Every structure is written in structure tokens, then in C-alpha cells.
Coordinates of C-alpha atoms in Angstrom, one line a residue:
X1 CA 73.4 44.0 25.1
X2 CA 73.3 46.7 28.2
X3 CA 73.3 43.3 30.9
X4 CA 76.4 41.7 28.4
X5 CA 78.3 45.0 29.1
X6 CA 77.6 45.7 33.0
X7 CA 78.5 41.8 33.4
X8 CA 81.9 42.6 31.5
X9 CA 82.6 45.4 33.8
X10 CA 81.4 43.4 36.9
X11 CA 84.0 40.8 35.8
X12 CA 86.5 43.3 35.1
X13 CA 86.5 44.2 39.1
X14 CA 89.6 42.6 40.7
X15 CA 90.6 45.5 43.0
X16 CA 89.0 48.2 45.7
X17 CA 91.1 51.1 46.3
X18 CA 90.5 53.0 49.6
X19 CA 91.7 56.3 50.0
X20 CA 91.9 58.1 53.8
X21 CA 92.5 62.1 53.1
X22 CA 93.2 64.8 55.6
X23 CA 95.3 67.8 56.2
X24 CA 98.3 66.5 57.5
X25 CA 98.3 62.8 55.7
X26 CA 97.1 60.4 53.0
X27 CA 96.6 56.7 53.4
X28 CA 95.8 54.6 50.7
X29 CA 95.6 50.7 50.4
X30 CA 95.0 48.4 47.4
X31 CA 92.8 44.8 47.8
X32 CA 93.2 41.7 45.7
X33 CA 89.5 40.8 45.9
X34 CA 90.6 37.0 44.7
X35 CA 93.7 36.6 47.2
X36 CA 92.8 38.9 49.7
X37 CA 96.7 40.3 49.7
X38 CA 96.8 44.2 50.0
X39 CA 99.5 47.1 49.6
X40 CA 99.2 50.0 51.8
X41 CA 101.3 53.2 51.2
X42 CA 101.4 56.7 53.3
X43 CA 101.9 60.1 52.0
X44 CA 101.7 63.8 52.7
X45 CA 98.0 66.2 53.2
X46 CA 95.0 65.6 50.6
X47 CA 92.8 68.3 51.9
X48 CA 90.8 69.2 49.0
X49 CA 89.6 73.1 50.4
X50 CA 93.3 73.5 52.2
X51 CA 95.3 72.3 48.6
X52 CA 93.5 71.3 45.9
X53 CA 96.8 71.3 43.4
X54 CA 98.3 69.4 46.2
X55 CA 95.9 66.9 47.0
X56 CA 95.9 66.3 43.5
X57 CA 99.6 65.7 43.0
X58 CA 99.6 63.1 46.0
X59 CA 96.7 61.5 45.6
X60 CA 97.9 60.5 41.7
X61 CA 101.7 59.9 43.4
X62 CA 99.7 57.1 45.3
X63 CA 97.7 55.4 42.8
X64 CA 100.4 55.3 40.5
X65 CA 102.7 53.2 43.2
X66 CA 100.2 51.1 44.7
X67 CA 99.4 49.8 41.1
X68 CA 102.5 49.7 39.7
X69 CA 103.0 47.4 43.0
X70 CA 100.2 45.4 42.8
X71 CA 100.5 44.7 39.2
X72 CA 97.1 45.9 37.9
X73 CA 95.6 47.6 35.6
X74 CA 93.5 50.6 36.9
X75 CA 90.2 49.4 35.0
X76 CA 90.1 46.7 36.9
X77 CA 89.8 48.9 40.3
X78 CA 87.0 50.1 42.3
X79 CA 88.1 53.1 44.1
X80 CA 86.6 55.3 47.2
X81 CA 88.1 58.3 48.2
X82 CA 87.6 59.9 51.5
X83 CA 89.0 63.8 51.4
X84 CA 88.8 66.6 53.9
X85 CA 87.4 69.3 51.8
X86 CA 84.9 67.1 49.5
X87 CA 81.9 68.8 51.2
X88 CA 82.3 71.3 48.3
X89 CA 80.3 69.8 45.1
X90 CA 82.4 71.7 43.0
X91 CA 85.7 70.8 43.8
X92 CA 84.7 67.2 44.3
X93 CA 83.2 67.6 40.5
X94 CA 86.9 68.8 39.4
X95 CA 88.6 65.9 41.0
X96 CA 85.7 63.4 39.5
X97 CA 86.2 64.6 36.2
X98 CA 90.4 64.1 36.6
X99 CA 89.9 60.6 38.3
X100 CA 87.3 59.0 37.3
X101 CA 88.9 57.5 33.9
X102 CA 91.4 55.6 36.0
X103 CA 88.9 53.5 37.3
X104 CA 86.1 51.2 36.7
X105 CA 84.2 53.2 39.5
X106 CA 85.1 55.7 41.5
X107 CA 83.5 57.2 44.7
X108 CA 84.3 60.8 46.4
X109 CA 83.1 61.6 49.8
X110 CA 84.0 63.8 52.7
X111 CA 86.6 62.2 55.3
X112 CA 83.7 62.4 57.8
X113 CA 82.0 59.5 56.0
X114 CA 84.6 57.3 55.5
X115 CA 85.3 57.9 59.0
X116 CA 81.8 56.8 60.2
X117 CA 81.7 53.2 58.1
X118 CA 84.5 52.2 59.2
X119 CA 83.8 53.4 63.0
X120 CA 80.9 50.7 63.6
X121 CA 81.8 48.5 59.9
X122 CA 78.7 50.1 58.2
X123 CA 75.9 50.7 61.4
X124 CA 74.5 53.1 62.7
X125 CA 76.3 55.7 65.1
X126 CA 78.0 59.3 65.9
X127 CA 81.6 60.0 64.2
X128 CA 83.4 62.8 65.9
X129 CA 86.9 63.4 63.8
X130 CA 89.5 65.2 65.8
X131 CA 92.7 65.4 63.2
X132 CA 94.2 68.3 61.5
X133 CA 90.7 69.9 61.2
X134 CA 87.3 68.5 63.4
X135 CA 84.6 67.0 61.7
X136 CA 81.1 65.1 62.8
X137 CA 78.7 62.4 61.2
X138 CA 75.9 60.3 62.1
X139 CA 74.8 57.2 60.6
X140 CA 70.9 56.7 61.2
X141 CA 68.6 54.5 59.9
X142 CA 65.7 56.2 58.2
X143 CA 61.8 54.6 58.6
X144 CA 62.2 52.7 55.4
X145 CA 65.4 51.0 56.9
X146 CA 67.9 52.9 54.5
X147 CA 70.8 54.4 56.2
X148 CA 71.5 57.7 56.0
X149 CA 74.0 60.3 56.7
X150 CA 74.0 63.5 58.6
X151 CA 77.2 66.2 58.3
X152 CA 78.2 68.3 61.0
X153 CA 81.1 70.6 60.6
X154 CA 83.9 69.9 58.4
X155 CA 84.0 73.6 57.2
X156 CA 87.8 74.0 57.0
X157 CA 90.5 76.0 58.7
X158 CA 89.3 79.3 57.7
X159 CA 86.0 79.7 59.4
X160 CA 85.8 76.6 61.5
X161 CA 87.3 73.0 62.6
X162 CA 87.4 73.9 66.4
X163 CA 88.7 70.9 68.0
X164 CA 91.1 70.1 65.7
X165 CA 94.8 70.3 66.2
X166 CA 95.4 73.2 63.4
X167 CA 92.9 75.3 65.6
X168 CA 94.9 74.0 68.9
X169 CA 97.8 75.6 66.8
X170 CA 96.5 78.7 65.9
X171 CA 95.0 79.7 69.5
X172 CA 98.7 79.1 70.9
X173 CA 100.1 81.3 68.0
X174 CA 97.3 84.0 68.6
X175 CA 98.4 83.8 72.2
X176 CA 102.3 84.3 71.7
X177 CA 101.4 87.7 69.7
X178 CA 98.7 88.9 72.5
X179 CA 101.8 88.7 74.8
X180 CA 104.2 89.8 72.2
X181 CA 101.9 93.1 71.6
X182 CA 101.7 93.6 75.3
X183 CA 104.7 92.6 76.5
X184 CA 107.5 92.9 73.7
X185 CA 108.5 88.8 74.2
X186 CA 106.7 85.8 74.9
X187 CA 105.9 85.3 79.1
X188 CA 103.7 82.0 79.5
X189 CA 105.7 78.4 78.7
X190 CA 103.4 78.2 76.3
X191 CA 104.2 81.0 73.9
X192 CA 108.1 80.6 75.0
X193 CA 108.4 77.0 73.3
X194 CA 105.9 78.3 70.7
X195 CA 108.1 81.3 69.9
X196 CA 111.1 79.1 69.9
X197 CA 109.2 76.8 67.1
X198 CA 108.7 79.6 65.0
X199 CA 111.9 81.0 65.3
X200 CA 113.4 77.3 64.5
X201 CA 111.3 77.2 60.9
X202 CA 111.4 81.1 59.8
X203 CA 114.9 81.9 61.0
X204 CA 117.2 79.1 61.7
X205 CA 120.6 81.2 61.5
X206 CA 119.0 84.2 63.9
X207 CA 119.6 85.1 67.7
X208 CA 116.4 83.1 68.6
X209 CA 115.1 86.2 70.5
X210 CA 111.0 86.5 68.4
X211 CA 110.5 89.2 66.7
X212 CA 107.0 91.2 64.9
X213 CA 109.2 90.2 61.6
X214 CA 110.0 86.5 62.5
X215 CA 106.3 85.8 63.4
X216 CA 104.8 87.9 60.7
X217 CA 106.9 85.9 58.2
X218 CA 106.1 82.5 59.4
X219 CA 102.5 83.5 59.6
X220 CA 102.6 84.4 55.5
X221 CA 103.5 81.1 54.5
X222 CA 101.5 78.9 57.4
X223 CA 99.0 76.6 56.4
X224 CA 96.9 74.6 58.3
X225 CA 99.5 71.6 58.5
X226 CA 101.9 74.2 60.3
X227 CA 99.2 75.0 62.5
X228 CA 98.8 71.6 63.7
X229 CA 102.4 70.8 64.4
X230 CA 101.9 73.3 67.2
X231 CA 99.0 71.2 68.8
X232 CA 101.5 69.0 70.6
X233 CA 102.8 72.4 72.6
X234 CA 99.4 72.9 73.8
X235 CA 98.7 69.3 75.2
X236 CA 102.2 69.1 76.6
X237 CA 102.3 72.3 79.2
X238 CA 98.5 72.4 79.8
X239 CA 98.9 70.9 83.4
X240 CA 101.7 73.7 84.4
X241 CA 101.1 76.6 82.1
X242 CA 97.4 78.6 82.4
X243 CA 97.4 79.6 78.9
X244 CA 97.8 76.1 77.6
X245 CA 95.1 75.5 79.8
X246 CA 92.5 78.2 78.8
X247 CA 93.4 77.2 75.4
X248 CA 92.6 73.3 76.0
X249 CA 89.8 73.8 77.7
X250 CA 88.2 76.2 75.0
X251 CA 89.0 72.9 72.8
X252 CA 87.6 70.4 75.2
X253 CA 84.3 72.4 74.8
X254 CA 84.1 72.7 71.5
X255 CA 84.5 68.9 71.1
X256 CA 82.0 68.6 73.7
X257 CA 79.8 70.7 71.4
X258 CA 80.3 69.3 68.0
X259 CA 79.5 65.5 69.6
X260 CA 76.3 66.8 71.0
X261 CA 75.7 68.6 67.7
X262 CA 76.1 65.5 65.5
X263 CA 74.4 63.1 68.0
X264 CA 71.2 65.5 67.9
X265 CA 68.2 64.0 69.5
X266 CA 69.4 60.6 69.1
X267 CA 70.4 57.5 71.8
X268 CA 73.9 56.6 69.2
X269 CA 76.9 55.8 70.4
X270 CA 79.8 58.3 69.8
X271 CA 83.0 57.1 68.0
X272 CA 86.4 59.6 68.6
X273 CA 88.9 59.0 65.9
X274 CA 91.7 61.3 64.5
X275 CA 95.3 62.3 65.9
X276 CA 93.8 64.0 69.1
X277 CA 90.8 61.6 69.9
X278 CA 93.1 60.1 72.7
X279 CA 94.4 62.8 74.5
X280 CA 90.8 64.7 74.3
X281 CA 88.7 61.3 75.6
X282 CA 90.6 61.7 78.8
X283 CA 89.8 66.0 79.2
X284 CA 85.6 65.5 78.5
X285 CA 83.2 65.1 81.0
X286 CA 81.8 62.0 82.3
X287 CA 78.2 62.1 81.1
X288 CA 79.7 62.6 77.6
X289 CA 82.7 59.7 78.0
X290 CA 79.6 57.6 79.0
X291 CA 79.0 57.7 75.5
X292 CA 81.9 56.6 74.1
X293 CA 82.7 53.1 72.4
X294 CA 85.2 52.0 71.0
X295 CA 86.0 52.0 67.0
X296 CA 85.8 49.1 65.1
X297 CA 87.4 50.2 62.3
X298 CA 89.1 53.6 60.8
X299 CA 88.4 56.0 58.2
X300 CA 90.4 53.6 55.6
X301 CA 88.8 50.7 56.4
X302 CA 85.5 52.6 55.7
X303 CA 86.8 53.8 52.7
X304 CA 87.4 49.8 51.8
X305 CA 83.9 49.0 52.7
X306 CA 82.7 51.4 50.7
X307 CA 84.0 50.5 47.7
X308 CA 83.0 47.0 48.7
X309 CA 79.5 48.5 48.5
X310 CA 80.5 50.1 45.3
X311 CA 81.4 46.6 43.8
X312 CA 78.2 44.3 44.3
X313 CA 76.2 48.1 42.7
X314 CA 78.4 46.8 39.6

């Protein structure tokens, strides 16, 4: 009777849902397994340890499209959701218990492994993550051939993701009130277009001259997304402005360090994905860009091949 039912759920399978989490965006796609034909939708953060009520709300705003596109029913999905934050057994518990009747099977992991699949399709290698928040994973084979996975970083905004553009953000921001408390404005060309941002979001109808009030009240309400939407600043005016460039090349380092954390003793190959991984490759030194291939694959695609995985486990 038990092989008659998990043949009737095998059969059941007609979709993998991959999910692709972070802090600034979601990206979600839905596979015939039969036809091959896929829907693929976009939408705000999903970072479980930045928003949890958030992620929620968008991550159920997704399913509910791509199946009402696709036609399906949700028992007939496999899902596998890749979500800054889901280091925390905990939280990912929470969203298990909320998500897991929608599906035939569903799978919750950290965006640092969904990430690292799809990097080399499922082989071994080093995932560095430079988005919203920084994040490191190595696939290794163990001596019984199994692969397995090592996590480095991915701690969240609060108490780390150096390397990531929210922590680009936050440096520039600590910056503009260093001058601000020494100086009574912003000096650098840095803080000046930083300043000018803030004023822009906390006081649209004001004199555009920053203020302790104007910063301390877009400061109240910033989270990590607002952080990062600063990043841009840093990368723009670090060839002509020395505080953009102290604060890039802090940033440069601490990407330098979290490879070289998550490669460990190993000869792996080292993967740069995320928002930044472009405009970083370029800043780190030679003997670490020597170690650099190129991606296969993204952090939704390994989200796809894991529930691929999750399928033929049916």
C-alpha cells in the first residue's frame, strides 16, 4: 500500500517551482516538466531575517500568479525555495509549516545554496554572493563521493554581510554624519549626493540643505533595501572622491576575505554572483581573479535543479 501511494504522488508531479530570495528581490519560475514551457515572474525583497511578514506576503503573491498562469494545481508542484535569512532553523520551521501544504514537496534553503547549484549545475566549487547582503558556499565532495555543503557568512545586515551593497550603503551613510558632526554639512562628493538622496526620500518639500532631523528620520525607518540603493553612490565617485574610495576598498577586502574564507584549504574554483559581482571582479587582486570562472547558471536555476533533485527523491 505505502509503494501504491508514493507512486501516486510521484505521478502527481507535473511542476518544479524555483524560488530565488534576497533583500532587494524575488524571482520565481514555474516548469511544465511534460512541455518544458515555463512562467517566470519578479517581485519585491524575501529576506526571511530582514522581513519575515514580508517575505511571506510576496512569496504567496508569487505562487498564487505563477499558478493561476500556468493552470495547475499546487499538488501537483515540487517547489525549492532559496531565501536570504533561512540559515535560522526556526524561522525556516515557521515558513515550512505555512508552505508546505501547497505543495507535493517543498524544500527551504539559504540563498547561498541555491546560489552554488546553479553556479557550476550541481559540482563542486566556491559561491561568493555579493547582493543586498554577502554570503559564501562551497560545494565539496566528501570521501564517500556525497556532496556536501559548507556556509560562510550570510549573517544578515545587523552584525554582518560586508561586501554587500546594504553595507556599501551604510558605510557612505556613516560617513555623511562623521562629516555632518564635524563639520555641520556634508564636504566629500560622496556624502553631498548621499545627503541629497536622503533629503529626496525623508523631505521632498524641504530646502535640500541636511539636517541632524532629516537624517535621523530617514535612519528610523531604513532597512537594509534603503541601504543598498546607496551602493551605486559609492561605486560611481570612487575614482574622484577619497571617501568613496576608503569605503570601496574596505569592501574590496572584505570580499577578498570571505572568498578565501569559503574556499578554505581547497583548489575550487570561485563563482561571483549577485548585483555587485561585476563591478567588484574588476577592484580584487590578481592572484584572487586567477580564481575566478565564470557561472554556469544562477541562483534560480539552482533552485530549479534542486527541486529536480527533489522530484526523482519522490
Amino acid at each position: 500500500m505505502a509503494l501504491d501511494n508514493k507512486k501516486q504522488i510521484r505521478n502527481e508531479v507535473n511542476y518544479i517551482l524555483g524560488v530565488d530570495g534576497g533583500g532587494t528581490k524575488t524571482l520565481a519560475r514555474l516548469i511544465n516538466l511534460a512541455t518544458k514551457a515555463q512562467w517566470q515572474i519578479a517581485s519585491g525583497p524575501s529576506s526571511l531575517s530582514n522581513d519575515f511578514d514580508g517575505a511571506m506576503d510576496v512569496l504567496n503573491a508569487l505562487i498564487d500568479d505563477l499558478i493561476e498562469q500556468a493552470g495547475c494545481q499546487s499538488h501537483e508542484v515540487v517547489a525549492a525555495f532559496g531565501l536570504a535569512g533561512a540559515g535560522n532553523n526556526d524561522v525556516v520551521a515557521k515558513l515550512q509549516q505555512t508552505f508546505a501544504h501547497r505543495f507535493n514537496t517543498l524544500t527551504i534553503c539559504c540563498d547561498a545554496q541555491t546560489s552554488a547549484y546553479g553556479a557550476n549545475n550541481g559540482s563542486e566549487v566556491v559561491v561568493v554572493a555579493l547582493g543586498t547582503g554577502s554570503v559564501g558556499m562551497r560545494l565539496q565532495l566528501n570521501e564517500q563521493g556525497g556532496l556536501t555543503q559548507y556556509l560562510v557568512g550570510g549573517w544578515g545586515f545587523l552584525i554582518g554581510d560586508e561586501g554587500g551593497g546594504a553595507k556599501l550603503g551604510y558605510h557612505s551613510v556613516q560617513a555623511l554624519v562623521e562629516e555632518f558632526q564635524h563639520f555641520g554639512s556634508a564636504k566629500s562628493k560622496l556624502t553631498q549626493a548621499v545627503a541629497t538622496f536622503i533629503n529626496a526620500n525623508s523631505n521632498p518639500k524641504g530646502s535640500g540643505e541636511i539636517t541632524r532631523q532629516v537624517i535621523a528620520s530617514w535612519l528610523a525607518s531604513a532597512k537594509p533595501i534603503d541601504f543598498s540603493q546607496l551602493s551605486p553612490l559609492v561605486t560611481k565617485y570612487q575614482s574622484g572622491c577619497s571617501v568613496a574610495k576608503k569605503i570601496m576598498a574596505a569592501h574590496v577586502a572584505s570580499v577578498e576575505s570571505l572568498i578565501k574564507d569559503t574556499r578554505a584549504d581547497t583548489t575550487l574554483p570561485v563563482v561571483l554572483l549577485g548585483g555587485l559581482a561585476q563591478s567588484t571582479q574588476m577592484l580584487l587582486s590578481a592572484t584572487t581573479q586567477r580564481l575566478l570562472i565564470s557561472p554556469k547558471g544562477d541562483a534560480l536555476d539552482g533552485a530549479c535543479l534542486l527541486a529536480n533533485i527533489a522530484v526523482k527523491k519522490c
